[in-house]
PDB file of C-alpha atoms in Angstrom:
ATOM      1  CA  UNK B1170     165.044  96.156 186.259  1.00  0.00           C
ATOM      2  CA  UNK B1171     164.188  97.324 182.313  1.00  0.00           C
ATOM      3  CA  UNK B1172     164.324 101.874 181.673  1.00  0.00           C
ATOM      4  CA  UNK B1173     161.069 101.152 180.343  1.00  0.00           C
ATOM      5  CA  UNK B1174     159.496 100.131 183.192  1.00  0.00           C
ATOM      6  CA  UNK B1175     160.291 103.134 184.860  1.00  0.00           C
ATOM      7  CA  UNK B1176     159.025 105.373 181.760  1.00  0.00           C
ATOM      8  CA  UNK B1177     155.959 103.987 182.735  1.00  0.00           C
ATOM      9  CA  UNK B1178     155.674 104.041 186.254  1.00  0.00           C
ATOM     10  CA  UNK B1179     156.904 107.849 185.901  1.00  0.00           C
ATOM     11  CA  UNK B1180     154.022 108.196 182.575  1.00  0.00           C
ATOM     12  CA  UNK B1181     151.790 106.475 185.109  1.00  0.00           C
ATOM     13  CA  UNK B1182     152.398 110.151 188.015  1.00  0.00           C
ATOM     14  CA  UNK B1183     152.513 111.408 185.556  1.00  0.00           C
ATOM     15  CA  UNK B1184     148.522 110.901 184.930  1.00  0.00           C
ATOM     16  CA  UNK B1185     148.546 111.115 188.815  1.00  0.00           C
ATOM     17  CA  UNK B1186     150.135 114.702 189.292  1.00  0.00           C
ATOM     18  CA  UNK B1187     147.082 115.560 186.348  1.00  0.00           C
ATOM     19  CA  UNK B1188     144.249 114.717 188.202  1.00  0.00           C
ATOM     20  CA  UNK B1189     144.945 116.531 190.419  1.00  0.00           C
ATOM     21  CA  UNK B1190     145.667 119.439 188.521  1.00  0.00           C
ATOM     22  CA  UNK B1191     142.480 118.907 186.905  1.00  0.00           C
ATOM     23  CA  UNK B1192     139.498 119.211 189.585  1.00  0.00           C
ATOM     24  CA  UNK B1193     141.553 123.013 191.131  1.00  0.00           C
ATOM     25  CA  UNK B1194     140.684 123.187 186.168  1.00  0.00           C
ATOM     26  CA  UNK B1195     137.913 122.119 185.464  1.00  0.00           C
ATOM     27  CA  UNK B1196     135.743 123.111 187.610  1.00  0.00           C
ATOM     28  CA  UNK B1197     135.746 126.020 188.356  1.00  0.00           C
ATOM     29  CA  UNK B1198     134.193 125.686 184.799  1.00  0.00           C
ATOM     30  CA  UNK B1199     130.875 124.722 186.082  1.00  0.00           C
ATOM     31  CA  UNK B1200     131.117 125.295 189.419  1.00  0.00           C
ATOM     32  CA  UNK B1201     130.459 129.328 190.425  1.00  0.00           C
ATOM     33  CA  UNK B1202     133.370 130.351 193.641  1.00  0.00           C
ATOM     34  CA  UNK B1203     134.760 127.242 192.866  1.00  0.00           C
ATOM     35  CA  UNK B1204     138.626 127.394 194.895  1.00  0.00           C
ATOM     36  CA  UNK B1205     140.054 125.216 196.771  1.00  0.00           C
ATOM     37  CA  UNK B1206     139.530 127.157 200.356  1.00  0.00           C
ATOM     38  CA  UNK B1207     136.519 128.645 199.968  1.00  0.00           C
ATOM     39  CA  UNK B1208     134.506 125.738 198.729  1.00  0.00           C
ATOM     40  CA  UNK B1209     136.944 122.759 200.566  1.00  0.00           C
ATOM     41  CA  UNK B1210     134.172 120.725 200.223  1.00  0.00           C
ATOM     42  CA  UNK B1211     133.836 120.836 197.363  1.00  0.00           C
ATOM     43  CA  UNK B1212     136.935 120.044 196.531  1.00  0.00           C
ATOM     44  CA  UNK B1213     137.697 117.390 198.753  1.00  0.00           C
ATOM     45  CA  UNK B1214     134.983 115.184 196.985  1.00  0.00           C
ATOM     46  CA  UNK B1215     135.808 116.097 192.901  1.00  0.00           C
ATOM     47  CA  UNK B1216     139.863 115.201 193.793  1.00  0.00           C
ATOM     48  CA  UNK B1217     138.897 112.023 195.488  1.00  0.00           C
ATOM     49  CA  UNK B1218     136.852 111.151 192.682  1.00  0.00           C
ATOM     50  CA  UNK B1219     139.283 112.473 190.119  1.00  0.00           C
ATOM     51  CA  UNK B1220     142.769 110.459 191.512  1.00  0.00           C
ATOM     52  CA  UNK B1221     140.640 107.941 192.201  1.00  0.00           C
ATOM     53  CA  UNK B1222     138.863 107.388 188.618  1.00  0.00           C
ATOM     54  CA  UNK B1223     142.475 107.890 187.194  1.00  0.00           C
ATOM     55  CA  UNK B1224     144.100 104.918 189.701  1.00  0.00           C
ATOM     56  CA  UNK B1225     141.247 102.727 188.582  1.00  0.00           C
ATOM     57  CA  UNK B1226     141.745 103.052 184.658  1.00  0.00           C
ATOM     58  CA  UNK B1227     145.936 103.001 184.988  1.00  0.00           C
ATOM     59  CA  UNK B1228     146.266 100.153 186.723  1.00  0.00           C
ATOM     60  CA  UNK B1229     143.844  98.247 185.467  1.00  0.00           C
ATOM     61  CA  UNK B1230     146.238  98.954 182.475  1.00  0.00           C
ATOM     62  CA  UNK B1231     149.622  98.683 183.213  1.00  0.00           C
ATOM     63  CA  UNK B1232     149.406  96.585 186.465  1.00  0.00           C
ATOM     64  CA  UNK B1233     152.202  94.239 186.277  1.00  0.00           C
ATOM     65  CA  UNK B1234     151.817  90.206 186.848  1.00  0.00           C
ATOM     66  CA  UNK B1235     148.261  90.250 185.118  1.00  0.00           C
ATOM     67  CA  UNK B1236     147.031  87.034 186.313  1.00  0.00           C
ATOM     68  CA  UNK B1237     143.685  85.657 183.770  1.00  0.00           C
ATOM     69  CA  UNK B1238     143.166  83.420 186.368  1.00  0.00           C
ATOM     70  CA  UNK B1239     139.570  82.891 188.136  1.00  0.00           C
ATOM     71  CA  UNK B1240     138.518  85.524 185.585  1.00  0.00           C
ATOM     72  CA  UNK B1241     134.646  84.557 186.785  1.00  0.00           C
ATOM     73  CA  UNK B1242     132.501  87.532 186.802  1.00  0.00           C
ATOM     74  CA  UNK B1243     131.510  86.403 189.958  1.00  0.00           C
ATOM     75  CA  UNK B1244     135.201  87.059 191.479  1.00  0.00           C
ATOM     76  CA  UNK B1245     136.124  89.360 189.847  1.00  0.00           C
ATOM     77  CA  UNK B1246     132.684  91.459 191.335  1.00  0.00           C
ATOM     78  CA  UNK B1247     133.429  89.703 194.570  1.00  0.00           C
ATOM     79  CA  UNK B1248     137.395  91.598 194.797  1.00  0.00           C
ATOM     80  CA  UNK B1249     135.585  94.617 193.884  1.00  0.00           C
ATOM     81  CA  UNK B1250     133.352  94.568 196.499  1.00  0.00           C
ATOM     82  CA  UNK B1251     135.957  93.524 199.315  1.00  0.00           C
ATOM     83  CA  UNK B1252     137.338  96.824 197.790  1.00  0.00           C
ATOM     84  CA  UNK B1253     134.906  98.865 198.883  1.00  0.00           C
ATOM     85  CA  UNK B1254     135.235  97.117 202.335  1.00  0.00           C
ATOM     86  CA  UNK B1255     138.688  98.319 202.883  1.00  0.00           C
ATOM     87  CA  UNK B1256     138.901 100.891 201.201  1.00  0.00           C
ATOM     88  CA  UNK B1257     135.843 102.135 204.121  1.00  0.00           C
ATOM     89  CA  UNK B1258     136.861 100.894 206.579  1.00  0.00           C
ATOM     90  CA  UNK B1259     140.125 102.711 205.413  1.00  0.00           C
ATOM     91  CA  UNK B1260     137.948 105.752 205.987  1.00  0.00           C
ATOM     92  CA  UNK B1261     137.110 105.396 208.762  1.00  0.00           C
ATOM     93  CA  UNK B1262     140.094 103.725 209.754  1.00  0.00           C
ATOM     94  CA  UNK B1263     141.481 107.674 208.835  1.00  0.00           C
ATOM     95  CA  UNK B1264     139.243 109.664 210.834  1.00  0.00           C
ATOM     96  CA  UNK B1265     139.608 107.746 214.700  1.00  0.00           C
ATOM     97  CA  UNK B1266     142.739 108.288 213.680  1.00  0.00           C
ATOM     98  CA  UNK B1267     142.416 112.066 213.321  1.00  0.00           C
ATOM     99  CA  UNK B1268     139.840 112.847 216.001  1.00  0.00           C
ATOM    100  CA  UNK B1269     142.450 111.659 218.943  1.00  0.00           C
ATOM    101  CA  UNK B1270     145.099 113.485 216.998  1.00  0.00           C
ATOM    102  CA  UNK B1271     142.747 116.321 218.006  1.00  0.00           C
ATOM    103  CA  UNK B1272     140.237 116.689 215.927  1.00  0.00           C
ATOM    104  CA  UNK B1273     136.909 117.928 217.069  1.00  0.00           C
ATOM    105  CA  UNK B1274     134.634 115.379 217.782  1.00  0.00           C
ATOM    106  CA  UNK B1275     131.540 116.227 216.444  1.00  0.00           C
ATOM    107  CA  UNK B1276     131.890 120.242 215.361  1.00  0.00           C
ATOM    108  CA  UNK B1277     133.590 119.466 211.803  1.00  0.00           C
ATOM    109  CA  UNK B1278     132.991 115.218 211.641  1.00  0.00           C
ATOM    110  CA  UNK B1279     132.293 116.274 207.723  1.00  0.00           C
ATOM    111  CA  UNK B1280     135.406 117.768 207.416  1.00  0.00           C
ATOM    112  CA  UNK B1281     137.465 115.233 209.237  1.00  0.00           C
ATOM    113  CA  UNK B1282     135.862 112.270 207.596  1.00  0.00           C
ATOM    114  CA  UNK B1283     136.401 113.371 204.608  1.00  0.00           C
ATOM    115  CA  UNK B1284     139.407 114.227 204.243  1.00  0.00           C
ATOM    116  CA  UNK B1285     139.971 111.061 206.039  1.00  0.00           C
ATOM    117  CA  UNK B1286     138.262 110.353 202.176  1.00  0.00           C
ATOM    118  CA  UNK B1287     141.107 111.806 200.718  1.00  0.00           C
ATOM    119  CA  UNK B1288     144.174 110.295 202.926  1.00  0.00           C
ATOM    120  CA  UNK B1289     142.496 107.482 201.716  1.00  0.00           C
ATOM    121  CA  UNK B1290     142.999 108.671 198.310  1.00  0.00           C
ATOM    122  CA  UNK B1291     146.396 109.127 197.765  1.00  0.00           C
ATOM    123  CA  UNK B1292     147.734 106.081 200.345  1.00  0.00           C
ATOM    124  CA  UNK B1293     144.908 102.790 199.902  1.00  0.00           C
ATOM    125  CA  UNK B1294     143.977 103.284 196.930  1.00  0.00           C
ATOM    126  CA  UNK B1295     146.511 102.678 195.460  1.00  0.00           C
ATOM    127  CA  UNK B1296     147.465  99.405 197.454  1.00  0.00           C
ATOM    128  CA  UNK B1297     143.811  98.223 196.036  1.00  0.00           C
ATOM    129  CA  UNK B1298     144.772  97.976 192.918  1.00  0.00           C
ATOM    130  CA  UNK B1299     148.500  97.020 193.096  1.00  0.00           C
ATOM    131  CA  UNK B1300     147.385  94.443 195.518  1.00  0.00           C
ATOM    132  CA  UNK B1301     144.366  93.829 195.658  1.00  0.00           C
ATOM    133  CA  UNK B1302     142.056  93.077 198.787  1.00  0.00           C
ATOM    134  CA  UNK B1303     145.083  91.488 200.217  1.00  0.00           C
ATOM    135  CA  UNK B1304     146.643  92.106 203.799  1.00  0.00           C
ATOM    136  CA  UNK B1305     149.342  90.391 203.750  1.00  0.00           C
ATOM    137  CA  UNK B1306     150.585  91.455 200.896  1.00  0.00           C
ATOM    138  CA  UNK B1307     150.667  95.285 202.472  1.00  0.00           C
ATOM    139  CA  UNK B1308     152.405  93.822 205.215  1.00  0.00           C
ATOM    140  CA  UNK B1309     154.682  92.775 203.493  1.00  0.00           C
ATOM    141  CA  UNK B1310     155.407  95.344 201.076  1.00  0.00           C
ATOM    142  CA  UNK B1311     154.969  97.819 204.134  1.00  0.00           C
ATOM    143  CA  UNK B1312     158.337  95.232 205.481  1.00  0.00           C
ATOM    144  CA  UNK B1313     161.882  96.877 205.457  1.00  0.00           C
ATOM    145  CA  UNK B1314     162.930  94.304 201.907  1.00  0.00           C
ATOM    146  CA  UNK B1315     159.320  93.137 201.069  1.00  0.00           C
ATOM    147  CA  UNK B1316     158.861  94.013 198.110  1.00  0.00           C
ATOM    148  CA  UNK B1317     159.156  92.879 194.475  1.00  0.00           C
ATOM    149  CA  UNK B1318     158.723  95.560 191.742  1.00  0.00           C
ATOM    150  CA  UNK B1319     159.594  98.818 191.173  1.00  0.00           C
ATOM    151  CA  UNK B1320     155.768 100.018 191.462  1.00  0.00           C
ATOM    152  CA  UNK B1321     156.015  98.242 194.942  1.00  0.00           C
ATOM    153  CA  UNK B1322     158.670 100.381 195.923  1.00  0.00           C
ATOM    154  CA  UNK B1323     156.501 103.334 194.932  1.00  0.00           C
ATOM    155  CA  UNK B1324     153.981 102.607 196.569  1.00  0.00           C
ATOM    156  CA  UNK B1325     156.681 103.230 199.483  1.00  0.00           C
ATOM    157  CA  UNK B1326     157.550 106.910 199.026  1.00  0.00           C
ATOM    158  CA  UNK B1327     154.459 107.444 198.044  1.00  0.00           C
ATOM    159  CA  UNK B1328     152.410 106.376 200.996  1.00  0.00           C
ATOM    160  CA  UNK B1329     154.828 107.210 203.140  1.00  0.00           C
ATOM    161  CA  UNK B1330     155.764 110.745 201.635  1.00  0.00           C
ATOM    162  CA  UNK B1331     151.711 111.744 202.088  1.00  0.00           C
ATOM    163  CA  UNK B1332     151.849 110.529 205.365  1.00  0.00           C
ATOM    164  CA  UNK B1333     154.803 112.810 206.045  1.00  0.00           C
ATOM    165  CA  UNK B1334     152.677 115.298 203.879  1.00  0.00           C
ATOM    166  CA  UNK B1335     150.089 116.063 206.757  1.00  0.00           C
ATOM    167  CA  UNK B1336     151.895 115.461 209.092  1.00  0.00           C
ATOM    168  CA  UNK B1337     154.166 118.244 208.650  1.00  0.00           C
ATOM    169  CA  UNK B1338     150.238 119.909 207.091  1.00  0.00           C
ATOM    170  CA  UNK B1339     149.440 119.902 211.239  1.00  0.00           C
ATOM    171  CA  UNK B1340     151.794 121.991 212.671  1.00  0.00           C
ATOM    172  CA  UNK B1341     151.040 124.565 211.577  1.00  0.00           C
ATOM    173  CA  UNK B1342     147.094 124.512 213.364  1.00  0.00           C
ATOM    174  CA  UNK B1343     147.781 125.889 216.655  1.00  0.00           C
ATOM    175  CA  UNK B1344     149.504 128.944 214.896  1.00  0.00           C
ATOM    176  CA  UNK B1345     148.226 132.624 215.613  1.00  0.00           C
ATOM    177  CA  UNK B1346     148.539 133.640 212.100  1.00  0.00           C
ATOM    178  CA  UNK B1347     145.328 133.688 210.953  1.00  0.00           C
ATOM    179  CA  UNK B1348     144.872 132.220 208.155  1.00  0.00           C
ATOM    180  CA  UNK B1349     142.447 130.498 206.133  1.00  0.00           C
ATOM    181  CA  UNK B1350     144.077 128.035 205.444  1.00  0.00           C
ATOM    182  CA  UNK B1351     145.204 127.112 208.521  1.00  0.00           C
ATOM    183  CA  UNK B1352     141.749 126.301 209.491  1.00  0.00           C
ATOM    184  CA  UNK B1353     141.574 121.774 210.744  1.00  0.00           C
ATOM    185  CA  UNK B1354     141.849 119.975 208.510  1.00  0.00           C
ATOM    186  CA  UNK B1355     142.195 122.197 205.863  1.00  0.00           C
ATOM    187  CA  UNK B1356     146.590 123.232 206.039  1.00  0.00           C
ATOM    188  CA  UNK B1357     146.899 118.161 206.853  1.00  0.00           C
ATOM    189  CA  UNK B1358     144.574 118.022 203.108  1.00  0.00           C
ATOM    190  CA  UNK B1359     147.457 120.521 201.850  1.00  0.00           C
ATOM    191  CA  UNK B1360     149.882 119.097 203.544  1.00  0.00           C
ATOM    192  CA  UNK B1361     148.895 115.153 202.177  1.00  0.00           C
ATOM    193  CA  UNK B1362     148.118 116.704 198.652  1.00  0.00           C
ATOM    194  CA  UNK B1363     151.449 117.767 198.190  1.00  0.00           C
ATOM    195  CA  UNK B1364     153.434 115.153 200.294  1.00  0.00           C
ATOM    196  CA  UNK B1365     151.529 112.621 197.957  1.00  0.00           C
ATOM    197  CA  UNK B1366     152.532 114.730 194.539  1.00  0.00           C
ATOM    198  CA  UNK B1367     156.069 115.170 196.492  1.00  0.00           C
ATOM    199  CA  UNK B1368     155.762 110.827 196.088  1.00  0.00           C
ATOM    200  CA  UNK B1369     154.875 111.006 192.757  1.00  0.00           C
ATOM    201  CA  UNK B1370     157.712 112.465 191.016  1.00  0.00           C
ATOM    202  CA  UNK B1371     160.515 111.423 193.389  1.00  0.00           C
ATOM    203  CA  UNK B1372     159.614 107.681 193.465  1.00  0.00           C
ATOM    204  CA  UNK B1373     160.663 106.701 189.964  1.00  0.00           C
ATOM    205  CA  UNK B1374     163.572 109.441 190.035  1.00  0.00           C
ATOM    206  CA  UNK B1375     164.951 107.357 192.981  1.00  0.00           C
ATOM    207  CA  UNK B1376     164.840 104.162 191.502  1.00  0.00           C
ATOM    208  CA  UNK B1377     166.421 105.586 188.044  1.00  0.00           C
ATOM    209  CA  UNK B1378     168.946 106.837 190.525  1.00  0.00           C
ATOM    210  CA  UNK B1379     169.106 103.452 191.904  1.00  0.00           C
ATOM    211  CA  UNK B1380     168.702 100.550 189.806  1.00  0.00           C
ATOM    212  CA  UNK B1381     171.348  99.350 189.502  1.00  0.00           C
ATOM    213  CA  UNK B1382     171.440  98.379 193.843  1.00  0.00           C
ATOM    214  CA  UNK B1383     167.844  97.589 193.594  1.00  0.00           C
ATOM    215  CA  UNK B1384     167.600  93.338 193.178  1.00  0.00           C
ATOM    216  CA  UNK B1385     163.641  92.515 193.682  1.00  0.00           C
ATOM    217  CA  UNK B1386     162.982  88.548 194.949  1.00  0.00           C
ATOM    218  CA  UNK B1387     161.308  87.592 191.213  1.00  0.00           C
ATOM    219  CA  UNK B1388     164.174  88.973 188.727  1.00  0.00           C
TER     220      UNK B1388
END
């Protein structure tokens, strides 16, 4: 494992964090009374677009082990369409999970679905960018000893931290604090965002700290 690889990973994650910061501040110059709480649905859409765009650009530039095989236009279009389909499937899957866990079935359907989109952006989009539309690769990465690079290691950490953040974000909803951010699914979204950012910060540091103990099959 080279220190330059860890630095590339760190810079990539810093740019992902920067994309979230941009989604908070840039719209204030163009949208009146814009804020995360007051214009919650608008921010969800903007944040999802920013994070997805940064992930696409970064993984196209720094994606490890990029293969030149099967680089025909039809192949690229097919893989792109598969990625879009998998992303939509992920959104619907998360939406169903949220409903099963107590989210309103009809009353807040738009809010719940946009929350599913932002969680898919934090978890599914990096998977699709790094692994492509390959279910077996995802099962391998999220198995106990299936990672083959620091990028997959980082993917594990950021995905799990996003889910943990969502779980903790849901805990204040039943409390009677009467805070505006307690309304479902705002607190869940904030928890997922903090969890995602925490994963982006923690994973390069954890990999650097444990670099001597980490071994990968392709190394």
